[in-house]
mmCIF file of C-alpha atoms in Angstrom:
data_model
loop_
_atom_site.group_PDB
_atom_site.id
_atom_site.type_symbol
_atom_site.label_atom_id
_atom_site.label_comp_id
_atom_site.label_asym_id
_atom_site.label_seq_id
_atom_site.Cartn_x
_atom_site.Cartn_y
_atom_site.Cartn_z
ATOM 1 C CA UNK L 1 6.999 16.872 72.747
ATOM 2 C CA UNK L 2 5.787 15.853 69.290
ATOM 3 C CA UNK L 3 2.104 14.923 69.581
ATOM 4 C CA UNK L 4 -0.439 13.279 67.282
ATOM 5 C CA UNK L 5 -0.285 15.853 64.439
ATOM 6 C CA UNK L 6 3.533 15.938 64.398
ATOM 7 C CA UNK L 7 3.929 12.172 64.728
ATOM 8 C CA UNK L 8 1.332 11.568 62.013
ATOM 9 C CA UNK L 9 3.306 13.699 59.569
ATOM 10 C CA UNK L 10 6.546 11.939 60.507
ATOM 11 C CA UNK L 11 4.845 8.576 59.920
ATOM 12 C CA UNK L 12 3.484 9.635 56.533
ATOM 13 C CA UNK L 13 6.850 10.884 55.311
ATOM 14 C CA UNK L 14 8.665 7.797 56.616
ATOM 15 C CA UNK L 15 6.109 5.517 55.005
ATOM 16 C CA UNK L 16 6.697 7.191 51.651
ATOM 17 C CA UNK L 17 10.481 6.962 51.949
ATOM 18 C CA UNK L 18 11.012 3.631 53.678
ATOM 19 C CA UNK L 19 8.327 1.091 52.786
ATOM 20 C CA UNK L 20 10.101 -1.705 50.964
ATOM 21 C CA UNK L 21 13.573 -0.319 51.800
ATOM 22 C CA UNK L 22 16.189 -2.415 53.580
ATOM 23 C CA UNK L 23 17.721 -1.261 56.844
ATOM 24 C CA UNK L 24 21.389 -1.734 56.072
ATOM 25 C CA UNK L 25 22.971 -0.482 59.294
ATOM 26 C CA UNK L 26 21.973 0.813 62.737
ATOM 27 C CA UNK L 27 24.419 2.915 64.738
ATOM 28 C CA UNK L 28 23.492 3.736 68.347
ATOM 29 C CA UNK L 29 25.762 6.562 69.475
ATOM 30 C CA UNK L 30 24.403 7.051 72.986
ATOM 31 C CA UNK L 31 24.154 4.091 75.396
ATOM 32 C CA UNK L 32 21.108 5.563 77.168
ATOM 33 C CA UNK L 33 18.977 5.539 74.019
ATOM 34 C CA UNK L 34 18.534 1.789 73.515
ATOM 35 C CA UNK L 35 16.155 0.362 76.128
ATOM 36 C CA UNK L 36 16.089 -3.287 75.010
ATOM 37 C CA UNK L 37 18.808 -5.938 74.852
ATOM 38 C CA UNK L 38 16.822 -8.851 73.397
ATOM 39 C CA UNK L 39 16.719 -9.158 70.489
ATOM 40 C CA UNK L 40 20.080 -7.422 69.935
ATOM 41 C CA UNK L 41 19.847 -4.295 67.833
ATOM 42 C CA UNK L 42 22.051 -5.849 65.155
ATOM 43 C CA UNK L 43 19.223 -8.232 64.274
ATOM 44 C CA UNK L 44 17.332 -5.323 62.706
ATOM 45 C CA UNK L 45 19.996 -4.950 60.048
ATOM 46 C CA UNK L 46 19.272 -6.522 56.693
ATOM 47 C CA UNK L 47 15.506 -6.434 57.269
ATOM 48 C CA UNK L 48 13.001 -4.779 54.977
ATOM 49 C CA UNK L 49 10.567 -2.123 56.220
ATOM 50 C CA UNK L 50 7.023 -3.410 55.775
ATOM 51 C CA UNK L 51 5.267 -0.337 57.173
ATOM 52 C CA UNK L 52 5.415 2.682 59.476
ATOM 53 C CA UNK L 53 2.846 3.249 62.229
ATOM 54 C CA UNK L 54 1.976 5.532 65.129
ATOM 55 C CA UNK L 55 1.611 4.090 68.623
ATOM 56 C CA UNK L 56 0.491 7.000 70.785
ATOM 57 C CA UNK L 57 3.403 9.438 70.516
ATOM 58 C CA UNK L 58 5.776 6.683 69.380
ATOM 59 C CA UNK L 59 6.878 5.923 65.818
ATOM 60 C CA UNK L 60 7.017 2.264 64.815
ATOM 61 C CA UNK L 61 9.077 0.893 61.943
ATOM 62 C CA UNK L 62 7.664 -2.558 61.201
ATOM 63 C CA UNK L 63 10.274 -4.945 59.787
ATOM 64 C CA UNK L 64 9.902 -8.215 57.943
ATOM 65 C CA UNK L 65 9.966 -11.189 60.256
ATOM 66 C CA UNK L 66 7.694 -9.360 62.700
ATOM 67 C CA UNK L 67 10.293 -7.236 64.498
ATOM 68 C CA UNK L 68 9.521 -3.576 65.286
ATOM 69 C CA UNK L 69 11.780 -0.605 65.896
ATOM 70 C CA UNK L 70 9.978 1.789 68.241
ATOM 71 C CA UNK L 71 11.164 5.393 68.579
ATOM 72 C CA UNK L 72 9.887 7.710 71.313
ATOM 73 C CA UNK L 73 11.073 11.278 70.760
ATOM 74 C CA UNK L 74 9.964 12.534 74.180
ATOM 75 C CA UNK L 75 10.448 16.321 74.550
ATOM 76 C CA UNK L 76 13.528 17.232 72.545
ATOM 77 C CA UNK L 77 13.989 14.282 70.205
ATOM 78 C CA UNK L 78 13.640 14.887 66.475
ATOM 79 C CA UNK L 79 14.081 12.938 63.253
ATOM 80 C CA UNK L 80 16.079 14.113 60.258
ATOM 81 C CA UNK L 81 16.332 12.652 56.794
ATOM 82 C CA UNK L 82 19.683 12.811 55.000
ATOM 83 C CA UNK L 83 20.705 11.765 51.541
ATOM 84 C CA UNK L 84 22.810 8.602 51.416
ATOM 85 C CA UNK L 85 26.378 9.377 52.476
ATOM 86 C CA UNK L 86 25.572 12.765 54.060
ATOM 87 C CA UNK L 87 27.162 13.459 57.441
ATOM 88 C CA UNK L 88 24.764 13.653 60.431
ATOM 89 C CA UNK L 89 24.990 16.538 62.935
ATOM 90 C CA UNK L 90 27.574 16.172 65.699
ATOM 91 C CA UNK L 91 26.836 15.991 69.420
ATOM 92 C CA UNK L 92 23.050 15.891 69.193
ATOM 93 C CA UNK L 93 22.904 12.691 67.108
ATOM 94 C CA UNK L 94 21.813 9.675 69.160
ATOM 95 C CA UNK L 95 21.397 7.096 66.393
ATOM 96 C CA UNK L 96 21.471 6.659 62.644
ATOM 97 C CA UNK L 97 19.494 4.211 60.539
ATOM 98 C CA UNK L 98 21.058 3.705 57.116
ATOM 99 C CA UNK L 99 18.806 2.630 54.251
ATOM 100 C CA UNK L 100 19.502 2.258 50.579
ATOM 101 C CA UNK L 101 17.345 5.366 50.004
ATOM 102 C CA UNK L 102 19.026 7.577 52.634
ATOM 103 C CA UNK L 103 19.740 7.891 56.345
ATOM 104 C CA UNK L 104 17.262 8.492 59.153
ATOM 105 C CA UNK L 105 18.912 10.387 62.008
ATOM 106 C CA UNK L 106 17.578 10.576 65.566
ATOM 107 C CA UNK L 107 18.734 13.706 67.385
ATOM 108 C CA UNK L 108 18.012 15.182 70.795
ATOM 109 C CA UNK L 109 18.748 18.759 71.827
ATOM 110 C CA UNK L 110 19.899 19.661 75.349
ATOM 111 C CA UNK L 111 21.750 17.599 77.930
ATOM 112 C CA UNK L 112 18.891 15.384 79.153
ATOM 113 C CA UNK L 113 18.595 12.082 77.319
ATOM 114 C CA UNK L 114 14.930 11.136 77.375
ATOM 115 C CA UNK L 115 14.362 9.810 73.856
ATOM 116 C CA UNK L 116 14.240 6.030 73.596
ATOM 117 C CA UNK L 117 14.658 3.217 71.084
ATOM 118 C CA UNK L 118 13.260 -0.296 71.455
ATOM 119 C CA UNK L 119 13.702 -3.313 69.190
ATOM 120 C CA UNK L 120 10.777 -5.646 69.789
ATOM 121 C CA UNK L 121 10.655 -9.267 68.720
ATOM 122 C CA UNK L 122 7.066 -9.361 67.493
ATOM 123 C CA UNK L 123 3.655 -7.701 67.365
ATOM 124 C CA UNK L 124 2.759 -9.131 70.745
ATOM 125 C CA UNK L 125 5.572 -7.157 72.362
ATOM 126 C CA UNK L 126 4.402 -4.054 70.516
ATOM 127 C CA UNK L 127 0.852 -4.536 71.751
ATOM 128 C CA UNK L 128 2.156 -4.857 75.324
ATOM 129 C CA UNK L 129 3.786 -1.430 74.953
ATOM 130 C CA UNK L 130 0.487 0.225 73.999
ATOM 131 C CA UNK L 131 -0.845 2.183 77.026
ATOM 132 C CA UNK L 132 -4.388 1.667 75.712
ATOM 133 C CA UNK L 133 -5.651 5.166 74.956
ATOM 134 C CA UNK L 134 -8.225 5.466 72.177
ATOM 135 C CA UNK L 135 -7.575 7.266 68.907
ATOM 136 C CA UNK L 136 -10.069 10.130 69.034
ATOM 137 C CA UNK L 137 -9.957 10.473 65.255
ATOM 138 C CA UNK L 138 -11.420 6.962 64.973
ATOM 139 C CA UNK L 139 -13.736 7.087 68.007
ATOM 140 C CA UNK L 140 -17.396 7.972 68.248
ATOM 141 C CA UNK L 141 -18.979 10.245 70.844
ATOM 142 C CA UNK L 142 -20.155 7.445 73.198
ATOM 143 C CA UNK L 143 -16.691 5.876 73.203
ATOM 144 C CA UNK L 144 -15.057 9.240 73.862
ATOM 145 C CA UNK L 145 -17.474 10.000 76.705
ATOM 146 C CA UNK L 146 -16.873 6.608 78.307
ATOM 147 C CA UNK L 147 -13.109 7.145 78.288
ATOM 148 C CA UNK L 148 -13.448 10.672 79.616
ATOM 149 C CA UNK L 149 -15.612 9.603 82.547
ATOM 150 C CA UNK L 150 -13.692 6.432 83.332
ATOM 151 C CA UNK L 151 -11.740 8.380 85.956
ATOM 152 C CA UNK L 152 -12.618 11.625 87.694
ATOM 153 C CA UNK L 153 -9.709 13.938 86.956
ATOM 154 C CA UNK L 154 -9.258 17.411 85.534
ATOM 155 C CA UNK L 155 -9.853 17.764 81.814
ATOM 156 C CA UNK L 156 -6.218 18.669 81.246
ATOM 157 C CA UNK L 157 -4.979 15.574 83.040
ATOM 158 C CA UNK L 158 -7.449 13.262 81.328
ATOM 159 C CA UNK L 159 -6.783 14.522 77.801
ATOM 160 C CA UNK L 160 -3.033 14.030 78.277
ATOM 161 C CA UNK L 161 -3.359 10.605 79.914
ATOM 162 C CA UNK L 162 -2.073 8.038 77.364
ATOM 163 C CA UNK L 163 -4.159 5.318 79.037
ATOM 164 C CA UNK L 164 -7.288 7.258 78.047
ATOM 165 C CA UNK L 165 -6.444 9.114 74.831
ATOM 166 C CA UNK L 166 -3.732 8.430 72.273
ATOM 167 C CA UNK L 167 -1.228 11.059 71.203
ATOM 168 C CA UNK L 168 -2.525 14.185 72.994
ATOM 169 C CA UNK L 169 -0.038 16.161 75.075
ATOM 170 C CA UNK L 170 0.477 19.520 76.703
ATOM 171 C CA UNK L 171 0.270 21.693 73.600
ATOM 172 C CA UNK L 172 -2.817 20.372 71.862
ATOM 173 C CA UNK L 173 -4.747 19.840 75.081
ATOM 174 C CA UNK L 174 -4.472 23.605 75.664
ATOM 175 C CA UNK L 175 -5.765 24.283 72.156
ATOM 176 C CA UNK L 176 -8.580 21.742 72.479
ATOM 177 C CA UNK L 177 -9.837 23.133 75.782
ATOM 178 C CA UNK L 178 -9.738 26.674 74.451
ATOM 179 C CA UNK L 179 -11.721 25.624 71.363
ATOM 180 C CA UNK L 180 -14.285 23.874 73.587
ATOM 181 C CA UNK L 181 -14.380 26.877 75.978
ATOM 182 C CA UNK L 182 -13.802 24.620 78.981
ATOM 183 C CA UNK L 183 -11.633 25.103 82.060
ATOM 184 C CA UNK L 184 -8.527 22.901 82.224
ATOM 185 C CA UNK L 185 -9.242 22.154 85.905
ATOM 186 C CA UNK L 186 -12.892 21.178 85.451
ATOM 187 C CA UNK L 187 -13.470 17.594 86.573
ATOM 188 C CA UNK L 188 -14.437 15.105 83.896
ATOM 189 C CA UNK L 189 -17.508 13.775 85.683
ATOM 190 C CA UNK L 190 -18.822 17.309 86.142
ATOM 191 C CA UNK L 191 -19.318 17.717 82.371
ATOM 192 C CA UNK L 192 -22.859 17.550 81.080
ATOM 193 C CA UNK L 193 -23.696 15.904 77.758
ATOM 194 C CA UNK L 194 -23.502 19.136 75.782
ATOM 195 C CA UNK L 195 -20.072 19.978 77.176
ATOM 196 C CA UNK L 196 -18.838 16.450 76.478
ATOM 197 C CA UNK L 197 -20.017 16.709 72.875
ATOM 198 C CA UNK L 198 -18.333 20.106 72.535
ATOM 199 C CA UNK L 199 -15.080 18.665 73.849
ATOM 200 C CA UNK L 200 -15.303 15.702 71.464
ATOM 201 C CA UNK L 201 -15.888 17.994 68.485
ATOM 202 C CA UNK L 202 -13.094 20.355 69.558
ATOM 203 C CA UNK L 203 -10.625 17.506 70.016
ATOM 204 C CA UNK L 204 -11.244 16.097 66.570
ATOM 205 C CA UNK L 205 -11.288 19.530 64.916
ATOM 206 C CA UNK L 206 -8.051 20.787 66.512
ATOM 207 C CA UNK L 207 -6.110 17.591 65.814
ATOM 208 C CA UNK L 208 -7.399 17.404 62.236
ATOM 209 C CA UNK L 209 -6.724 21.067 61.473
ATOM 210 C CA UNK L 210 -3.198 20.969 62.866
ATOM 211 C CA UNK L 211 -2.350 17.712 61.122
ATOM 212 C CA UNK L 212 -3.426 19.288 57.826
ATOM 213 C CA UNK L 213 -1.496 22.463 58.580
ATOM 214 C CA UNK L 214 1.714 20.635 59.520
ATOM 215 C CA UNK L 215 1.355 18.280 56.560
ATOM 216 C CA UNK L 216 1.192 21.265 54.245
ATOM 217 C CA UNK L 217 4.149 22.999 55.890
ATOM 218 C CA UNK L 218 6.368 19.903 55.938
ATOM 219 C CA UNK L 219 7.025 19.575 52.219
ATOM 220 C CA UNK L 220 9.356 16.630 51.685
ATOM 221 C CA UNK L 221 10.266 16.418 55.392
ATOM 222 C CA UNK L 222 9.127 18.106 58.649
ATOM 223 C CA UNK L 223 12.353 19.889 59.591
ATOM 224 C CA UNK L 224 10.851 22.321 62.113
ATOM 225 C CA UNK L 225 8.870 20.246 64.598
ATOM 226 C CA UNK L 226 7.949 22.336 67.640
ATOM 227 C CA UNK L 227 5.244 22.578 70.297
ATOM 228 C CA UNK L 228 4.990 26.328 69.811
ATOM 229 C CA UNK L 229 3.355 27.913 66.782
ATOM 230 C CA UNK L 230 2.372 31.572 66.381
ATOM 231 C CA UNK L 231 -0.977 30.464 64.945
ATOM 232 C CA UNK L 232 -1.947 28.696 68.185
ATOM 233 C CA UNK L 233 -4.692 30.286 70.246
ATOM 234 C CA UNK L 234 -3.263 29.911 73.757
ATOM 235 C CA UNK L 235 -0.428 27.404 74.033
ATOM 236 C CA UNK L 236 2.893 29.160 74.613
ATOM 237 C CA UNK L 237 1.184 32.550 74.354
ATOM 238 C CA UNK L 238 1.167 33.707 77.978
ATOM 239 C CA UNK L 239 0.383 37.427 78.176
ATOM 240 C CA UNK L 240 -0.589 37.703 74.531
ATOM 241 C CA UNK L 241 -4.186 38.473 73.524
ATOM 242 C CA UNK L 242 -6.668 35.653 73.102
ATOM 243 C CA UNK L 243 -7.661 35.576 69.406
ATOM 244 C CA UNK L 244 -11.336 35.272 70.388
ATOM 245 C CA UNK L 245 -11.842 37.894 73.112
ATOM 246 C CA UNK L 246 -8.548 39.807 73.330
ATOM 247 C CA UNK L 247 -7.947 39.089 77.038
ATOM 248 C CA UNK L 248 -4.333 38.201 77.959
ATOM 249 C CA UNK L 249 -3.644 34.475 77.943
ATOM 250 C CA UNK L 250 -2.998 33.073 81.416
ATOM 251 C CA UNK L 251 -0.925 30.146 82.617
ATOM 252 C CA UNK L 252 -0.501 27.628 85.411
ATOM 253 C CA UNK L 253 3.100 26.502 85.891
ATOM 254 C CA UNK L 254 3.913 23.106 87.390
ATOM 255 C CA UNK L 255 7.169 21.152 87.229
ATOM 256 C CA UNK L 256 8.479 21.359 83.644
ATOM 257 C CA UNK L 257 5.049 22.052 82.149
ATOM 258 C CA UNK L 258 2.534 24.821 82.009
ATOM 259 C CA UNK L 259 -1.115 25.091 81.094
ATOM 260 C CA UNK L 260 -2.206 28.070 79.021
ATOM 261 C CA UNK L 261 -5.819 29.234 78.958
ATOM 262 C CA UNK L 262 -8.039 32.255 78.432
ATOM 263 C CA UNK L 263 -9.830 33.205 81.639
ATOM 264 C CA UNK L 264 -12.586 35.084 79.850
ATOM 265 C CA UNK L 265 -13.336 32.306 77.344
ATOM 266 C CA UNK L 266 -12.809 29.280 79.570
ATOM 267 C CA UNK L 267 -13.242 30.053 83.280
ATOM 268 C CA UNK L 268 -15.854 32.838 83.411
ATOM 269 C CA UNK L 269 -13.055 35.316 84.121
ATOM 270 C CA UNK L 270 -11.667 33.454 87.135
ATOM 271 C CA UNK L 271 -7.871 33.277 87.355
ATOM 272 C CA UNK L 272 -6.761 29.790 88.266
ATOM 273 C CA UNK L 273 -4.290 29.477 91.117
ATOM 274 C CA UNK L 274 -0.703 28.966 90.048
ATOM 275 C CA UNK L 275 0.759 26.640 92.680
ATOM 276 C CA UNK L 276 3.958 28.615 93.113
ATOM 277 C CA UNK L 277 2.989 32.204 92.313
ATOM 278 C CA UNK L 278 -0.391 32.312 94.054
ATOM 279 C CA UNK L 279 1.124 30.896 97.242
ATOM 280 C CA UNK L 280 3.813 33.555 97.108
ATOM 281 C CA UNK L 281 1.400 36.427 96.552
ATOM 282 C CA UNK L 282 -1.316 35.014 98.844
ATOM 283 C CA UNK L 283 -3.900 37.761 99.430
ATOM 284 C CA UNK L 284 -2.448 39.812 96.584
ATOM 285 C CA UNK L 285 -3.185 37.104 94.023
ATOM 286 C CA UNK L 286 -5.834 38.474 91.640
ATOM 287 C CA UNK L 287 -9.008 36.372 91.495
ATOM 288 C CA UNK L 288 -10.546 37.636 88.249
ATOM 289 C CA UNK L 289 -9.287 38.702 84.846
ATOM 290 C CA UNK L 290 -10.714 42.201 85.459
ATOM 291 C CA UNK L 291 -8.463 42.556 88.536
ATOM 292 C CA UNK L 292 -5.352 42.564 86.386
ATOM 293 C CA UNK L 293 -3.730 45.908 85.729
#
């Protein structure tokens, strides 16, 4: 799922291309994409784009008259920019937004349709959609600490909770926790002040560094948005060496997600129980990184 760095780059490129442009036509090609009926989507046509914003992991096209088009890419949704008159890709296209400057295309790979589009009547409706998480890049340490300790959950769960923190998901939470050298299953209220400060610094550093990296790689448009990058320390790198200590990166698999971590750097060598695999292996489940063959 595109997270804060990816969405920020999308927003910057859209702002450069669309501010002041008129949305001439909207075509919704999949009935499951549009999640609002009032106002009707046709009311967005003929309106000028007054700005582009990020709302968590959502992209907001602000239109004159106060209306807002809100795009949530979810896991497999992506945006493409085509020159005016160019043909969008076939089956994966969910919607097209035709401007005088070109066409914005919303695609989604795979068979599951999770991406969404909302047309909101005004800023009040947009505010109601905001889950309330703080932007860590604009927060100070006391504000970050207060959010972190508002609920007693694991660090992984808290960092990815949109009611607490804006725009952080599975990929960058792995990278943040590795940078801070903290266990993903450590409880938030168990952190001391030094650990909280380390997590705050790591969060800001990782998000800033990756935003800069993706901004530089994007060129005119970010065509290759992915949650997996070879330069990442642990995310998506199960079994590969940790760039800090060389130990093999470990993982915890649950539902459609997984958490990647370095046992030596983050958990004092302890291997965290994988809900499925450790139950299967039971007594044979290794407890420490040094127990691995």
